[in-house]
PDB file of C-alpha atoms in Angstrom:
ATOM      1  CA  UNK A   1       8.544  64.792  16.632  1.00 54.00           C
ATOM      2  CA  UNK A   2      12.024  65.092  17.740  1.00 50.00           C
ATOM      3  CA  UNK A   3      11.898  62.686  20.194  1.00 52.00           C
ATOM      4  CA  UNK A   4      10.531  60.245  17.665  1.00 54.00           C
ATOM      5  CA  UNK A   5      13.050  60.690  15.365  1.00 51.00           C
ATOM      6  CA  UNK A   6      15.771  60.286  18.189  1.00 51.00           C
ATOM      7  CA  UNK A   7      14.179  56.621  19.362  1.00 60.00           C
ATOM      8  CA  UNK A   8      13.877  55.690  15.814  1.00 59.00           C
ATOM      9  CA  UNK A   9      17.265  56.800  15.596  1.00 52.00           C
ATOM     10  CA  UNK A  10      19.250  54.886  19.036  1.00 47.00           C
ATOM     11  CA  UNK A  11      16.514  51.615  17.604  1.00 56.00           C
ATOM     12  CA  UNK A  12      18.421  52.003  14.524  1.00 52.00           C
ATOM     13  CA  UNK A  13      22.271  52.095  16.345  1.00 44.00           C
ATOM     14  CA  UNK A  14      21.475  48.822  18.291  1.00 49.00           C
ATOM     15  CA  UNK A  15      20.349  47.027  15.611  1.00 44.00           C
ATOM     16  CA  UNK A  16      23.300  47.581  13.554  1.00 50.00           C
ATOM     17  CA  UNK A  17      25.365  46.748  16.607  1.00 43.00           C
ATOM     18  CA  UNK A  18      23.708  44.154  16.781  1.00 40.00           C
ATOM     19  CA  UNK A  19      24.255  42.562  13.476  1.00 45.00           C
ATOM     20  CA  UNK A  20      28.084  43.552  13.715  1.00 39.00           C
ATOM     21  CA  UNK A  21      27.762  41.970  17.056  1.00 38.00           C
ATOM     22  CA  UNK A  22      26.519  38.313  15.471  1.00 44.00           C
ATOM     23  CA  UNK A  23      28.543  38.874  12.587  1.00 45.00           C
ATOM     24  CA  UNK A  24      32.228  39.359  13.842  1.00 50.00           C
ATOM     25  CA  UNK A  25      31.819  37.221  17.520  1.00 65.00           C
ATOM     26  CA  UNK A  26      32.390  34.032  18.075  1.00 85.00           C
ATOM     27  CA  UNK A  27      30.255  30.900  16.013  1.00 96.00           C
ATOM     28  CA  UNK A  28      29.122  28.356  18.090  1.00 97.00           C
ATOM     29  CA  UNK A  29      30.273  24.878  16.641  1.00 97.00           C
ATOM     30  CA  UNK A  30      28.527  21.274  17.485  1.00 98.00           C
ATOM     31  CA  UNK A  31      30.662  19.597  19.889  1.00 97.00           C
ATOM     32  CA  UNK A  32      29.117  16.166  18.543  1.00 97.00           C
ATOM     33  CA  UNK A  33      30.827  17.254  14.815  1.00 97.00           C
ATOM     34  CA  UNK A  34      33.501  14.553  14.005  1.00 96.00           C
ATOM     35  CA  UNK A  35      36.046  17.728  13.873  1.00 96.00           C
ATOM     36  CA  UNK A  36      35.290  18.743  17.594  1.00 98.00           C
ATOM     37  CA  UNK A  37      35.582  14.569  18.421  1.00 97.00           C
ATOM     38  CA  UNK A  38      39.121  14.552  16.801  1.00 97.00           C
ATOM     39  CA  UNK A  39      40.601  17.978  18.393  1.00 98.00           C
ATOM     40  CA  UNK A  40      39.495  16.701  21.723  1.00 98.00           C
ATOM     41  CA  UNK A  41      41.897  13.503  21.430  1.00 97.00           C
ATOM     42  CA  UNK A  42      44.408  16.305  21.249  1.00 98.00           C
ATOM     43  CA  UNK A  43      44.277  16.314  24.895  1.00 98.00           C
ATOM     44  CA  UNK A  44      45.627  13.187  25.812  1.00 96.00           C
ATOM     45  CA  UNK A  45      43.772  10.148  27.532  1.00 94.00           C
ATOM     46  CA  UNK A  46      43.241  10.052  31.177  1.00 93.00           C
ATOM     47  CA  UNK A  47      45.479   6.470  31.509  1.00 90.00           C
ATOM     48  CA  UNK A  48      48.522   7.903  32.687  1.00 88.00           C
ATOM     49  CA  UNK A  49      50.843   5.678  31.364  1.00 90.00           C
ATOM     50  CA  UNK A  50      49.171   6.712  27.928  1.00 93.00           C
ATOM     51  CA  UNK A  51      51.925   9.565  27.088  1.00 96.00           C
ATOM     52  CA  UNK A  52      51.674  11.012  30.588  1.00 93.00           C
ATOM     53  CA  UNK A  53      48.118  11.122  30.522  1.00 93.00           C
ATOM     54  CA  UNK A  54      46.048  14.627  30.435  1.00 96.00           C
ATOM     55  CA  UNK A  55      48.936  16.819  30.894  1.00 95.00           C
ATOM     56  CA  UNK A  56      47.073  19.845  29.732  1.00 96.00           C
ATOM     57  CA  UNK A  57      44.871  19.909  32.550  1.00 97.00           C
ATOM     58  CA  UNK A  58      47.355  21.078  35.223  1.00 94.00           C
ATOM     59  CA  UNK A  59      45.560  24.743  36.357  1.00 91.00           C
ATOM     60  CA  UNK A  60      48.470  26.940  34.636  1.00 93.00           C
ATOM     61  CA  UNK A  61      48.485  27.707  30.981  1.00 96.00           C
ATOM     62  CA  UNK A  62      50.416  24.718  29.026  1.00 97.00           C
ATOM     63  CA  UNK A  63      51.993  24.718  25.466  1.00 97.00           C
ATOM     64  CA  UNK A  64      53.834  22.336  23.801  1.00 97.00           C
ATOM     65  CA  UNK A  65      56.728  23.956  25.093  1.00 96.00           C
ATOM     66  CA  UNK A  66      55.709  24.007  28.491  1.00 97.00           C
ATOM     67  CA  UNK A  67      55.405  19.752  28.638  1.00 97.00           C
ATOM     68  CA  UNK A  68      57.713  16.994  28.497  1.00 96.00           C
ATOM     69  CA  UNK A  69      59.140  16.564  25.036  1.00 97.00           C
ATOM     70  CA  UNK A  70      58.665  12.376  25.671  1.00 97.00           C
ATOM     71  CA  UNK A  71      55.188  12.774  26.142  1.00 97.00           C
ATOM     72  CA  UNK A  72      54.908  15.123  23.416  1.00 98.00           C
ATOM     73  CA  UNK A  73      56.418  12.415  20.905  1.00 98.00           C
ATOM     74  CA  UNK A  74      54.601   9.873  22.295  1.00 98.00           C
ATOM     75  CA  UNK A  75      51.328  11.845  21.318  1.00 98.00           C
ATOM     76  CA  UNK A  76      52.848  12.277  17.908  1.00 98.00           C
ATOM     77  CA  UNK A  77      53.422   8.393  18.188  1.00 98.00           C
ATOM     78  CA  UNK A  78      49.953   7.354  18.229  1.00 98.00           C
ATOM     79  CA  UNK A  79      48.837  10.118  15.410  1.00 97.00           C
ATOM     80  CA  UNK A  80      51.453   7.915  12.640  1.00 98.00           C
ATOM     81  CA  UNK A  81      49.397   6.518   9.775  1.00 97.00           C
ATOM     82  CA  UNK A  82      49.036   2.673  10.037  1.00 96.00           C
ATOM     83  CA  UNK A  83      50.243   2.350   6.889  1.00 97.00           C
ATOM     84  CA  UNK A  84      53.236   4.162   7.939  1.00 98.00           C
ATOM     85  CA  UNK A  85      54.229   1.527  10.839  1.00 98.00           C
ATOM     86  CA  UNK A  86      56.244  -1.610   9.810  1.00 97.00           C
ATOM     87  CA  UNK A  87      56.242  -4.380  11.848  1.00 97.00           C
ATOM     88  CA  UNK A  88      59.245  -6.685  12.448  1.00 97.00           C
ATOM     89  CA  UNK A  89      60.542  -9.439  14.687  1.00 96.00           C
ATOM     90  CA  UNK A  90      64.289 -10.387  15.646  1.00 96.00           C
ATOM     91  CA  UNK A  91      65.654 -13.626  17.330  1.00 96.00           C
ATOM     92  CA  UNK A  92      66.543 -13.337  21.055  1.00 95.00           C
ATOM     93  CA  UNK A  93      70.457 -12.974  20.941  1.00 92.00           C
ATOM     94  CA  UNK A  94      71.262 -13.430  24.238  1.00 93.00           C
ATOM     95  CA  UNK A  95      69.976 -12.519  28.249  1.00 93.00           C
ATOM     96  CA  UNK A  96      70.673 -10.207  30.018  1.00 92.00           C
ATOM     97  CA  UNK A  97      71.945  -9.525  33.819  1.00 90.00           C
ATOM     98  CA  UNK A  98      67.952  -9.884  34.609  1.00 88.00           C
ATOM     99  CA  UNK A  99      68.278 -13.079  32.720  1.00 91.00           C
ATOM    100  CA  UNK A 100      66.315 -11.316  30.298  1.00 93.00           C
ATOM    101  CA  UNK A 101      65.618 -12.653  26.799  1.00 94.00           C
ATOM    102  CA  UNK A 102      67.344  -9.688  24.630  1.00 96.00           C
ATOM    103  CA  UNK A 103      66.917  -8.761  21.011  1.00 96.00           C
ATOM    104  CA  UNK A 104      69.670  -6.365  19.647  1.00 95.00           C
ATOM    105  CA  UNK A 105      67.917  -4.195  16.761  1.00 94.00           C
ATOM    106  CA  UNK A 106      70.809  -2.400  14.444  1.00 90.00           C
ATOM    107  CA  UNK A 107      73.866  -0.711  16.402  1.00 91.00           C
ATOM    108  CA  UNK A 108      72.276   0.650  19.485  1.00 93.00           C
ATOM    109  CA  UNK A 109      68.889  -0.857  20.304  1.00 97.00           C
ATOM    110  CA  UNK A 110      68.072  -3.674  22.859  1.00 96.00           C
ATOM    111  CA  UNK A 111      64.307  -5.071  23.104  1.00 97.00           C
ATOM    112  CA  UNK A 112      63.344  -7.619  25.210  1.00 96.00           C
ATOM    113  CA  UNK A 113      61.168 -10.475  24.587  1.00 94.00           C
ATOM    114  CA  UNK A 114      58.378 -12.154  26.384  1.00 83.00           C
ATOM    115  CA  UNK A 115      59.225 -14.914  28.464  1.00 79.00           C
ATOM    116  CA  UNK A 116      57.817 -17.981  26.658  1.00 84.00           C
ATOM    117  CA  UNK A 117      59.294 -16.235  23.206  1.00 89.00           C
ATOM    118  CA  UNK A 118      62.219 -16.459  20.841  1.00 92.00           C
ATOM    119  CA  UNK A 119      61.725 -13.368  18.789  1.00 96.00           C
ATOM    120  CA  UNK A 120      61.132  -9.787  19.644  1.00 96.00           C
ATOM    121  CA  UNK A 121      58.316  -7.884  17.903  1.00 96.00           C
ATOM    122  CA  UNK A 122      58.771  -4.636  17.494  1.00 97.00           C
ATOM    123  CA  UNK A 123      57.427  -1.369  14.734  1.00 97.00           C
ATOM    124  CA  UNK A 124      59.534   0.311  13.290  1.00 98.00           C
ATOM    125  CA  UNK A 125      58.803   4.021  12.012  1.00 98.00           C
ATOM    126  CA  UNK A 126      60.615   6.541   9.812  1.00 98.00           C
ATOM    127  CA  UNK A 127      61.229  10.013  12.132  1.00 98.00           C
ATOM    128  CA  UNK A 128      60.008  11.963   9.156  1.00 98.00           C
ATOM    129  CA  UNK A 129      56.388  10.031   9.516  1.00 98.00           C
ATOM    130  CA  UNK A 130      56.625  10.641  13.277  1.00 98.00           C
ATOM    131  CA  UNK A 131      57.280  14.493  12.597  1.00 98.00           C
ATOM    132  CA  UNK A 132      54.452  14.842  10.406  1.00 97.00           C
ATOM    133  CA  UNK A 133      52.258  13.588  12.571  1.00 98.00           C
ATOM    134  CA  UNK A 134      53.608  15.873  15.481  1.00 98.00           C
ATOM    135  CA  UNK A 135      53.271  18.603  13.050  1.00 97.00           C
ATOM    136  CA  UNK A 136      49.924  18.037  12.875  1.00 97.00           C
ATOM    137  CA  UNK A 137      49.361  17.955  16.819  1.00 98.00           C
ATOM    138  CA  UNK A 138      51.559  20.659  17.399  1.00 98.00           C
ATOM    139  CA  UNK A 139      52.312  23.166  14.519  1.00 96.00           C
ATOM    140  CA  UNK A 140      55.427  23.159  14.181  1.00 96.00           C
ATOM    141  CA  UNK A 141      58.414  20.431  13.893  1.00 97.00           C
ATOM    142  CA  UNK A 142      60.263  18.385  15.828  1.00 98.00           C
ATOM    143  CA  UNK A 143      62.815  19.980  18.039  1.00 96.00           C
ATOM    144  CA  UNK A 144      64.593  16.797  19.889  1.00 96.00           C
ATOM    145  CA  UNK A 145      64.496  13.578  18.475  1.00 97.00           C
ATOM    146  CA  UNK A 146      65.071  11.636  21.612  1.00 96.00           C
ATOM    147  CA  UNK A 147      63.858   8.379  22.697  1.00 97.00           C
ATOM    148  CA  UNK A 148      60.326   7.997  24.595  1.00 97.00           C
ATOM    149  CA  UNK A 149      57.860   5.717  25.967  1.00 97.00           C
ATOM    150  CA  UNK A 150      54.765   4.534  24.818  1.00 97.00           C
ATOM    151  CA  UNK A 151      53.233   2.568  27.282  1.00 94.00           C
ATOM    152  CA  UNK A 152      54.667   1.773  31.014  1.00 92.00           C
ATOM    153  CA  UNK A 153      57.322  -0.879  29.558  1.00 94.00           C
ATOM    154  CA  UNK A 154      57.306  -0.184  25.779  1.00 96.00           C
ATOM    155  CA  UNK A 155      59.676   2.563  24.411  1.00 97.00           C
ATOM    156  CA  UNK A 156      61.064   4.166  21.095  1.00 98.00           C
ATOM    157  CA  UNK A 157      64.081   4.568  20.813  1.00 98.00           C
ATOM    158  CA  UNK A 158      66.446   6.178  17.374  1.00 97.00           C
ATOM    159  CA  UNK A 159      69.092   4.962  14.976  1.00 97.00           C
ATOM    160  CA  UNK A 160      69.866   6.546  12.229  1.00 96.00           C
ATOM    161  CA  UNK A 161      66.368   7.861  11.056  1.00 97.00           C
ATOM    162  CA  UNK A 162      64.342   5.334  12.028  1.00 97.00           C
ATOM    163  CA  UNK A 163      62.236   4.476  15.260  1.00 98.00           C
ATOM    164  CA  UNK A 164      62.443   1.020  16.733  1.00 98.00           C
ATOM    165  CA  UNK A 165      59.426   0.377  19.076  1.00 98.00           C
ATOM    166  CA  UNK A 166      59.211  -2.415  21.457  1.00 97.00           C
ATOM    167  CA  UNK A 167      59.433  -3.732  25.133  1.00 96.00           C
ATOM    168  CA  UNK A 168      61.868  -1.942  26.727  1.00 96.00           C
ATOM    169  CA  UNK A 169      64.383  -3.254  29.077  1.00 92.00           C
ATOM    170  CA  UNK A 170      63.606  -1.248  31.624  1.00 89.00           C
ATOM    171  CA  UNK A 171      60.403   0.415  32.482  1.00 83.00           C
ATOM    172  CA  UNK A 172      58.460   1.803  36.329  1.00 73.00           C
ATOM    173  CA  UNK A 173      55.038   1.262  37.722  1.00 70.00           C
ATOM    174  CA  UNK A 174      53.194   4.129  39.128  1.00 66.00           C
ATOM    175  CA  UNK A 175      52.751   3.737  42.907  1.00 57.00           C
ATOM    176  CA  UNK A 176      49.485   6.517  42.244  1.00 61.00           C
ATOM    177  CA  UNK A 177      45.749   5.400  43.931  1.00 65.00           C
ATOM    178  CA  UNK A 178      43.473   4.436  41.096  1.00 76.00           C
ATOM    179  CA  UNK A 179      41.687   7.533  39.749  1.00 85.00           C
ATOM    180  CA  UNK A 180      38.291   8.130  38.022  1.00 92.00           C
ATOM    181  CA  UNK A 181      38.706  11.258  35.145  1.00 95.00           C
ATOM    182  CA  UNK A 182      35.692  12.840  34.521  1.00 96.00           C
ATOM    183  CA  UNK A 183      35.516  15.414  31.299  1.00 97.00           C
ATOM    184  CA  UNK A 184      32.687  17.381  29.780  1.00 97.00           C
ATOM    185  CA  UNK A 185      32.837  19.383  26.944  1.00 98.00           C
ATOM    186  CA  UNK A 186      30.781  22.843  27.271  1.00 97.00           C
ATOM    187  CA  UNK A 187      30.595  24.400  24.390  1.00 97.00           C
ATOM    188  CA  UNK A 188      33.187  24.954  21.352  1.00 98.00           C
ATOM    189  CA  UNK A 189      33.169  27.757  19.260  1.00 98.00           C
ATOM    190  CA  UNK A 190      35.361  29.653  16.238  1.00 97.00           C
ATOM    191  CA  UNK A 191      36.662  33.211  16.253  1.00 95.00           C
ATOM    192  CA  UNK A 192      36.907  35.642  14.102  1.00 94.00           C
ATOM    193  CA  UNK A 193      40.651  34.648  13.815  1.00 94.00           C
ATOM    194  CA  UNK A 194      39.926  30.954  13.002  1.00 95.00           C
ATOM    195  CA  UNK A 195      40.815  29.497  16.289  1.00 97.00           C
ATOM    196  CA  UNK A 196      38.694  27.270  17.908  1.00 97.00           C
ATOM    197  CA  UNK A 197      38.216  27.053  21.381  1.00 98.00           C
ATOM    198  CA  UNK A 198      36.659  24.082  23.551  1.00 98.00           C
ATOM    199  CA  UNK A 199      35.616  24.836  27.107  1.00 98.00           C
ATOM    200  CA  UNK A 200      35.414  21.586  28.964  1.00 98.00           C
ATOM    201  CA  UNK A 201      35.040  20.999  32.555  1.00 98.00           C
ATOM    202  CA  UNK A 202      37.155  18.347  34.403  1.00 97.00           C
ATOM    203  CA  UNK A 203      37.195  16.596  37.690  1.00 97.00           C
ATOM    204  CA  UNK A 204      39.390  13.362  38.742  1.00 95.00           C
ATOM    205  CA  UNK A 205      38.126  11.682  41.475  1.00 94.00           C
ATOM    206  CA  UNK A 206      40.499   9.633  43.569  1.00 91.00           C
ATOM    207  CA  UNK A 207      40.242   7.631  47.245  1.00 89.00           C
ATOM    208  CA  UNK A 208      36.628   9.215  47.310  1.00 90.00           C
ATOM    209  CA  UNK A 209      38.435  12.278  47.193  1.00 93.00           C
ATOM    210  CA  UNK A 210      38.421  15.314  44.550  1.00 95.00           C
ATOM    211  CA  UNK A 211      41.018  16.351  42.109  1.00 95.00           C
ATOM    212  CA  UNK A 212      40.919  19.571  39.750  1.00 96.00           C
ATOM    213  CA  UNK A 213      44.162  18.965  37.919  1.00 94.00           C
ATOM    214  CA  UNK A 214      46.483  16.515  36.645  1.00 89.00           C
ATOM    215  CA  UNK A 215      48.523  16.438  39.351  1.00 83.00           C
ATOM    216  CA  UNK A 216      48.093  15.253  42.834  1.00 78.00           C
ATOM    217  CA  UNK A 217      48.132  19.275  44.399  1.00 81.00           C
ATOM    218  CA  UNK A 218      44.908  20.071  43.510  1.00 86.00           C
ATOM    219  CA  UNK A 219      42.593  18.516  46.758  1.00 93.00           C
ATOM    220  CA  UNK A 220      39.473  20.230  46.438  1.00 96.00           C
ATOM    221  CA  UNK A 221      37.878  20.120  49.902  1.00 96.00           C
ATOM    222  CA  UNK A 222      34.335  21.693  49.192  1.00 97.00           C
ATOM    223  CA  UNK A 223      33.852  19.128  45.953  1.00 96.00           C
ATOM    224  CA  UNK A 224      35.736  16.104  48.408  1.00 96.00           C
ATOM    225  CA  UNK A 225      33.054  17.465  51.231  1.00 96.00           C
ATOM    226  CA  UNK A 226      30.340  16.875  48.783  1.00 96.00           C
ATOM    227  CA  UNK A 227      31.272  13.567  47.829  1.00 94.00           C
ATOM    228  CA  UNK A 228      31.152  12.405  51.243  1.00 93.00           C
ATOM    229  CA  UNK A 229      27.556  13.518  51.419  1.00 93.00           C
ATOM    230  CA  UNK A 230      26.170  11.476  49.106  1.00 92.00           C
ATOM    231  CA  UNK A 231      23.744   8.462  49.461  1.00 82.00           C
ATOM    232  CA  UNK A 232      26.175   6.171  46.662  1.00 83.00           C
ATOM    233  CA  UNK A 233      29.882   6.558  45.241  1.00 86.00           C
ATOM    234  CA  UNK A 234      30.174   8.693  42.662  1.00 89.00           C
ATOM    235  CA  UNK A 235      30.988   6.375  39.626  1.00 86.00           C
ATOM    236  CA  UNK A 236      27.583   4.718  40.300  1.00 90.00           C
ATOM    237  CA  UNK A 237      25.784   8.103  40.091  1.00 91.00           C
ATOM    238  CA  UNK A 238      23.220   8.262  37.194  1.00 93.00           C
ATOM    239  CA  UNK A 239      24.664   9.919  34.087  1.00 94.00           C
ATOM    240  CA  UNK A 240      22.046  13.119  34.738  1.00 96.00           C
ATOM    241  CA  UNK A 241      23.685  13.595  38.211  1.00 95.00           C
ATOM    242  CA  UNK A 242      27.290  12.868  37.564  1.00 95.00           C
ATOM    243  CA  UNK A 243      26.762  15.745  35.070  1.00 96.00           C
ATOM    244  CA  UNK A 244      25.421  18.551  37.341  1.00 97.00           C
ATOM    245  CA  UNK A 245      28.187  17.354  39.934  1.00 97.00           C
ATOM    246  CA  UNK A 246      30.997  17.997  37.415  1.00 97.00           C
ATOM    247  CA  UNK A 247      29.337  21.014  36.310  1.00 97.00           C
ATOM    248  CA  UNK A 248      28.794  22.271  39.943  1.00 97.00           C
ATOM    249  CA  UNK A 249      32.308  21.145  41.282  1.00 97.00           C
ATOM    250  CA  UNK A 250      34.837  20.416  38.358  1.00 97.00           C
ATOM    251  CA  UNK A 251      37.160  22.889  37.111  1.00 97.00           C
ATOM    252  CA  UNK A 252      36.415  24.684  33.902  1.00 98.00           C
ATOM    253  CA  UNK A 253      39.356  25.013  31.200  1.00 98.00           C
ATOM    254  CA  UNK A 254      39.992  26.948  28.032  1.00 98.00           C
ATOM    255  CA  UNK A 255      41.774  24.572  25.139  1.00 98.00           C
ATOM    256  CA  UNK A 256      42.587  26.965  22.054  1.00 98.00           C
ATOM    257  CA  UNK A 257      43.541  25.099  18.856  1.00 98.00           C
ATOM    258  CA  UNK A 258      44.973  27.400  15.836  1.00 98.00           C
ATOM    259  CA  UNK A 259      45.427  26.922  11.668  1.00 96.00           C
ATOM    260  CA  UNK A 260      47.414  28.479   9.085  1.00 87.00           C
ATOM    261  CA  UNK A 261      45.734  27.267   6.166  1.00 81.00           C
ATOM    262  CA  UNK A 262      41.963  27.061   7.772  1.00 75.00           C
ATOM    263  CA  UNK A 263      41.946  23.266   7.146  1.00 80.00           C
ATOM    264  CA  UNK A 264      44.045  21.627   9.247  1.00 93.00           C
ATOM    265  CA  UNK A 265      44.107  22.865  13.072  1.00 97.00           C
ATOM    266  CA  UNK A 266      46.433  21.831  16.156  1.00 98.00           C
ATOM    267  CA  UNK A 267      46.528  22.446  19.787  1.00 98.00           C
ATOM    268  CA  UNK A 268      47.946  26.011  20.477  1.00 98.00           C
ATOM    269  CA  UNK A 269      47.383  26.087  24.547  1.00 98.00           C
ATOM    270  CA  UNK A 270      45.135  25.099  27.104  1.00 98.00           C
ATOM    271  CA  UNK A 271      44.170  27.152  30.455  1.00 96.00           C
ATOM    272  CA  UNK A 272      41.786  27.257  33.169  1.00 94.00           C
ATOM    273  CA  UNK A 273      39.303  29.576  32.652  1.00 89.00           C
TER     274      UNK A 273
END
């Protein structure tokens, strides 16, 4: 009878831990939910003139603090409201020693314009629009206001407290092979804390060679080994095997994003797992 009572008893323990168990861990979230979608973007894009490209994916815990402040406001950039974006144009005022068309924009800014053109286009946003928006990537303000690019030969740069976007007078092509950036989200779930996590897997594929970070240190020889093996390059690879390749090769990473106010999250850090 004892004995009864005692299994009845330890039966009863597990399913309580149990419940606490499901109750306080982590809840799985859909990684299809427009919420998931939107954090992801977070990330970056894998165009590397697109604010730097992926620079979270670099196999050593990242922060905003830990990346370049350009790319950062670039990011923040692309997050302004439409509505929030002014277009303008200027007349060309001159060449310069390229024999240039220029555009000078206020005090201190100098566009260029397209060859066969008289005017400079160019946006123009308020740095209080721009922090908001980085605000809402990153938590917290902005600490330098300096100037940045946007794409390989378009830049912001500041007067006064405005932005003035355009085609830069300067501006470098990357000398980098072509890549291929494969990502695939694994799950995504929400703590007790509110934080959401997304565990992705990633895998750039360059010069039929394999990648595991942002960077260009990161040869993988087993994963470059197994692309040599197979019977067709790897971006013509059905969709069902490209996916158990990544899984089976690419490198798995951790991307927290946190809220205050349970509404509105940003991107805290990012990790490989």
């Amino acid at each position: 009878m004892k004995k009864k009572v005692l299994t009845i008893g330890v039966i009863g323990v597990l399913v309580i831990i149990l419940i606490l168990v499901i109750l306080t861990g982590d809840k799985a979230l859909d990684v299809n939910s427009k919420l998931i979608k939107d954090l992801y973007t977070y990330l970056g894009e894998a165009d590397i003139y697109h604010c730097g490209g992926l620079n979270a994916y670099s196999g050593s815990k990242e922060t905003k603090d830990s990346l370049d402040n350009s790319n950062l406001l670039c990011m923040a950039y692309y997050k302004v409201d439409s509505k929030d974006v002014k277009e303008e144009t200027e007349k060309v005022t001159g060449k310069n020693a390229s024999d240039t068309k220029i555009c000078k924009i206020g005090d201190s800014v100098t566009l260029t314009a397209k060859d066969d053109e008289k005017e400079c286009s160019y946006k123009v946003i308020d740095k209080n629009k721009l922090n908001e928006a980085f605000k809402g990537l990153y938590g917290s303000d902005i600490k330098d206001y300096s100037e940045f690019y946007i794409t390989y030969d378009e830049a912001c740069y500041l007067e006064g407290d405005s932005y003035y976007c355009g085609k830069a007078e300067t501006f470098t092509f990357s000398l980098a092979k072509d890549s291929e950036v494969y990502r695939l989200i694994a799950k995504a779930s929400k703590s007790l804390n509110d934080d959401i996590v997304i565990t992705d897997y990633y895998l750039r594929v360059s010069d039929s060679k394999c990648y595991l970070t942002n960077g260009n240190d990161s040869l993988d020889n087993e994963c470059s080994a197994a692309l040599e093996k197979l019977d067709k390059s790897f971006i013509n690879l059905s969709d069902e095997d490209k996916t158990d390749f990544i899984k089976k090769y690419g490198k798995m990473y951790k991307h927290t994003f946190k809220t205050e106010n349970n509404k509105d999250y940003y991107w805290y850090q990012s990790l490989e797992k």
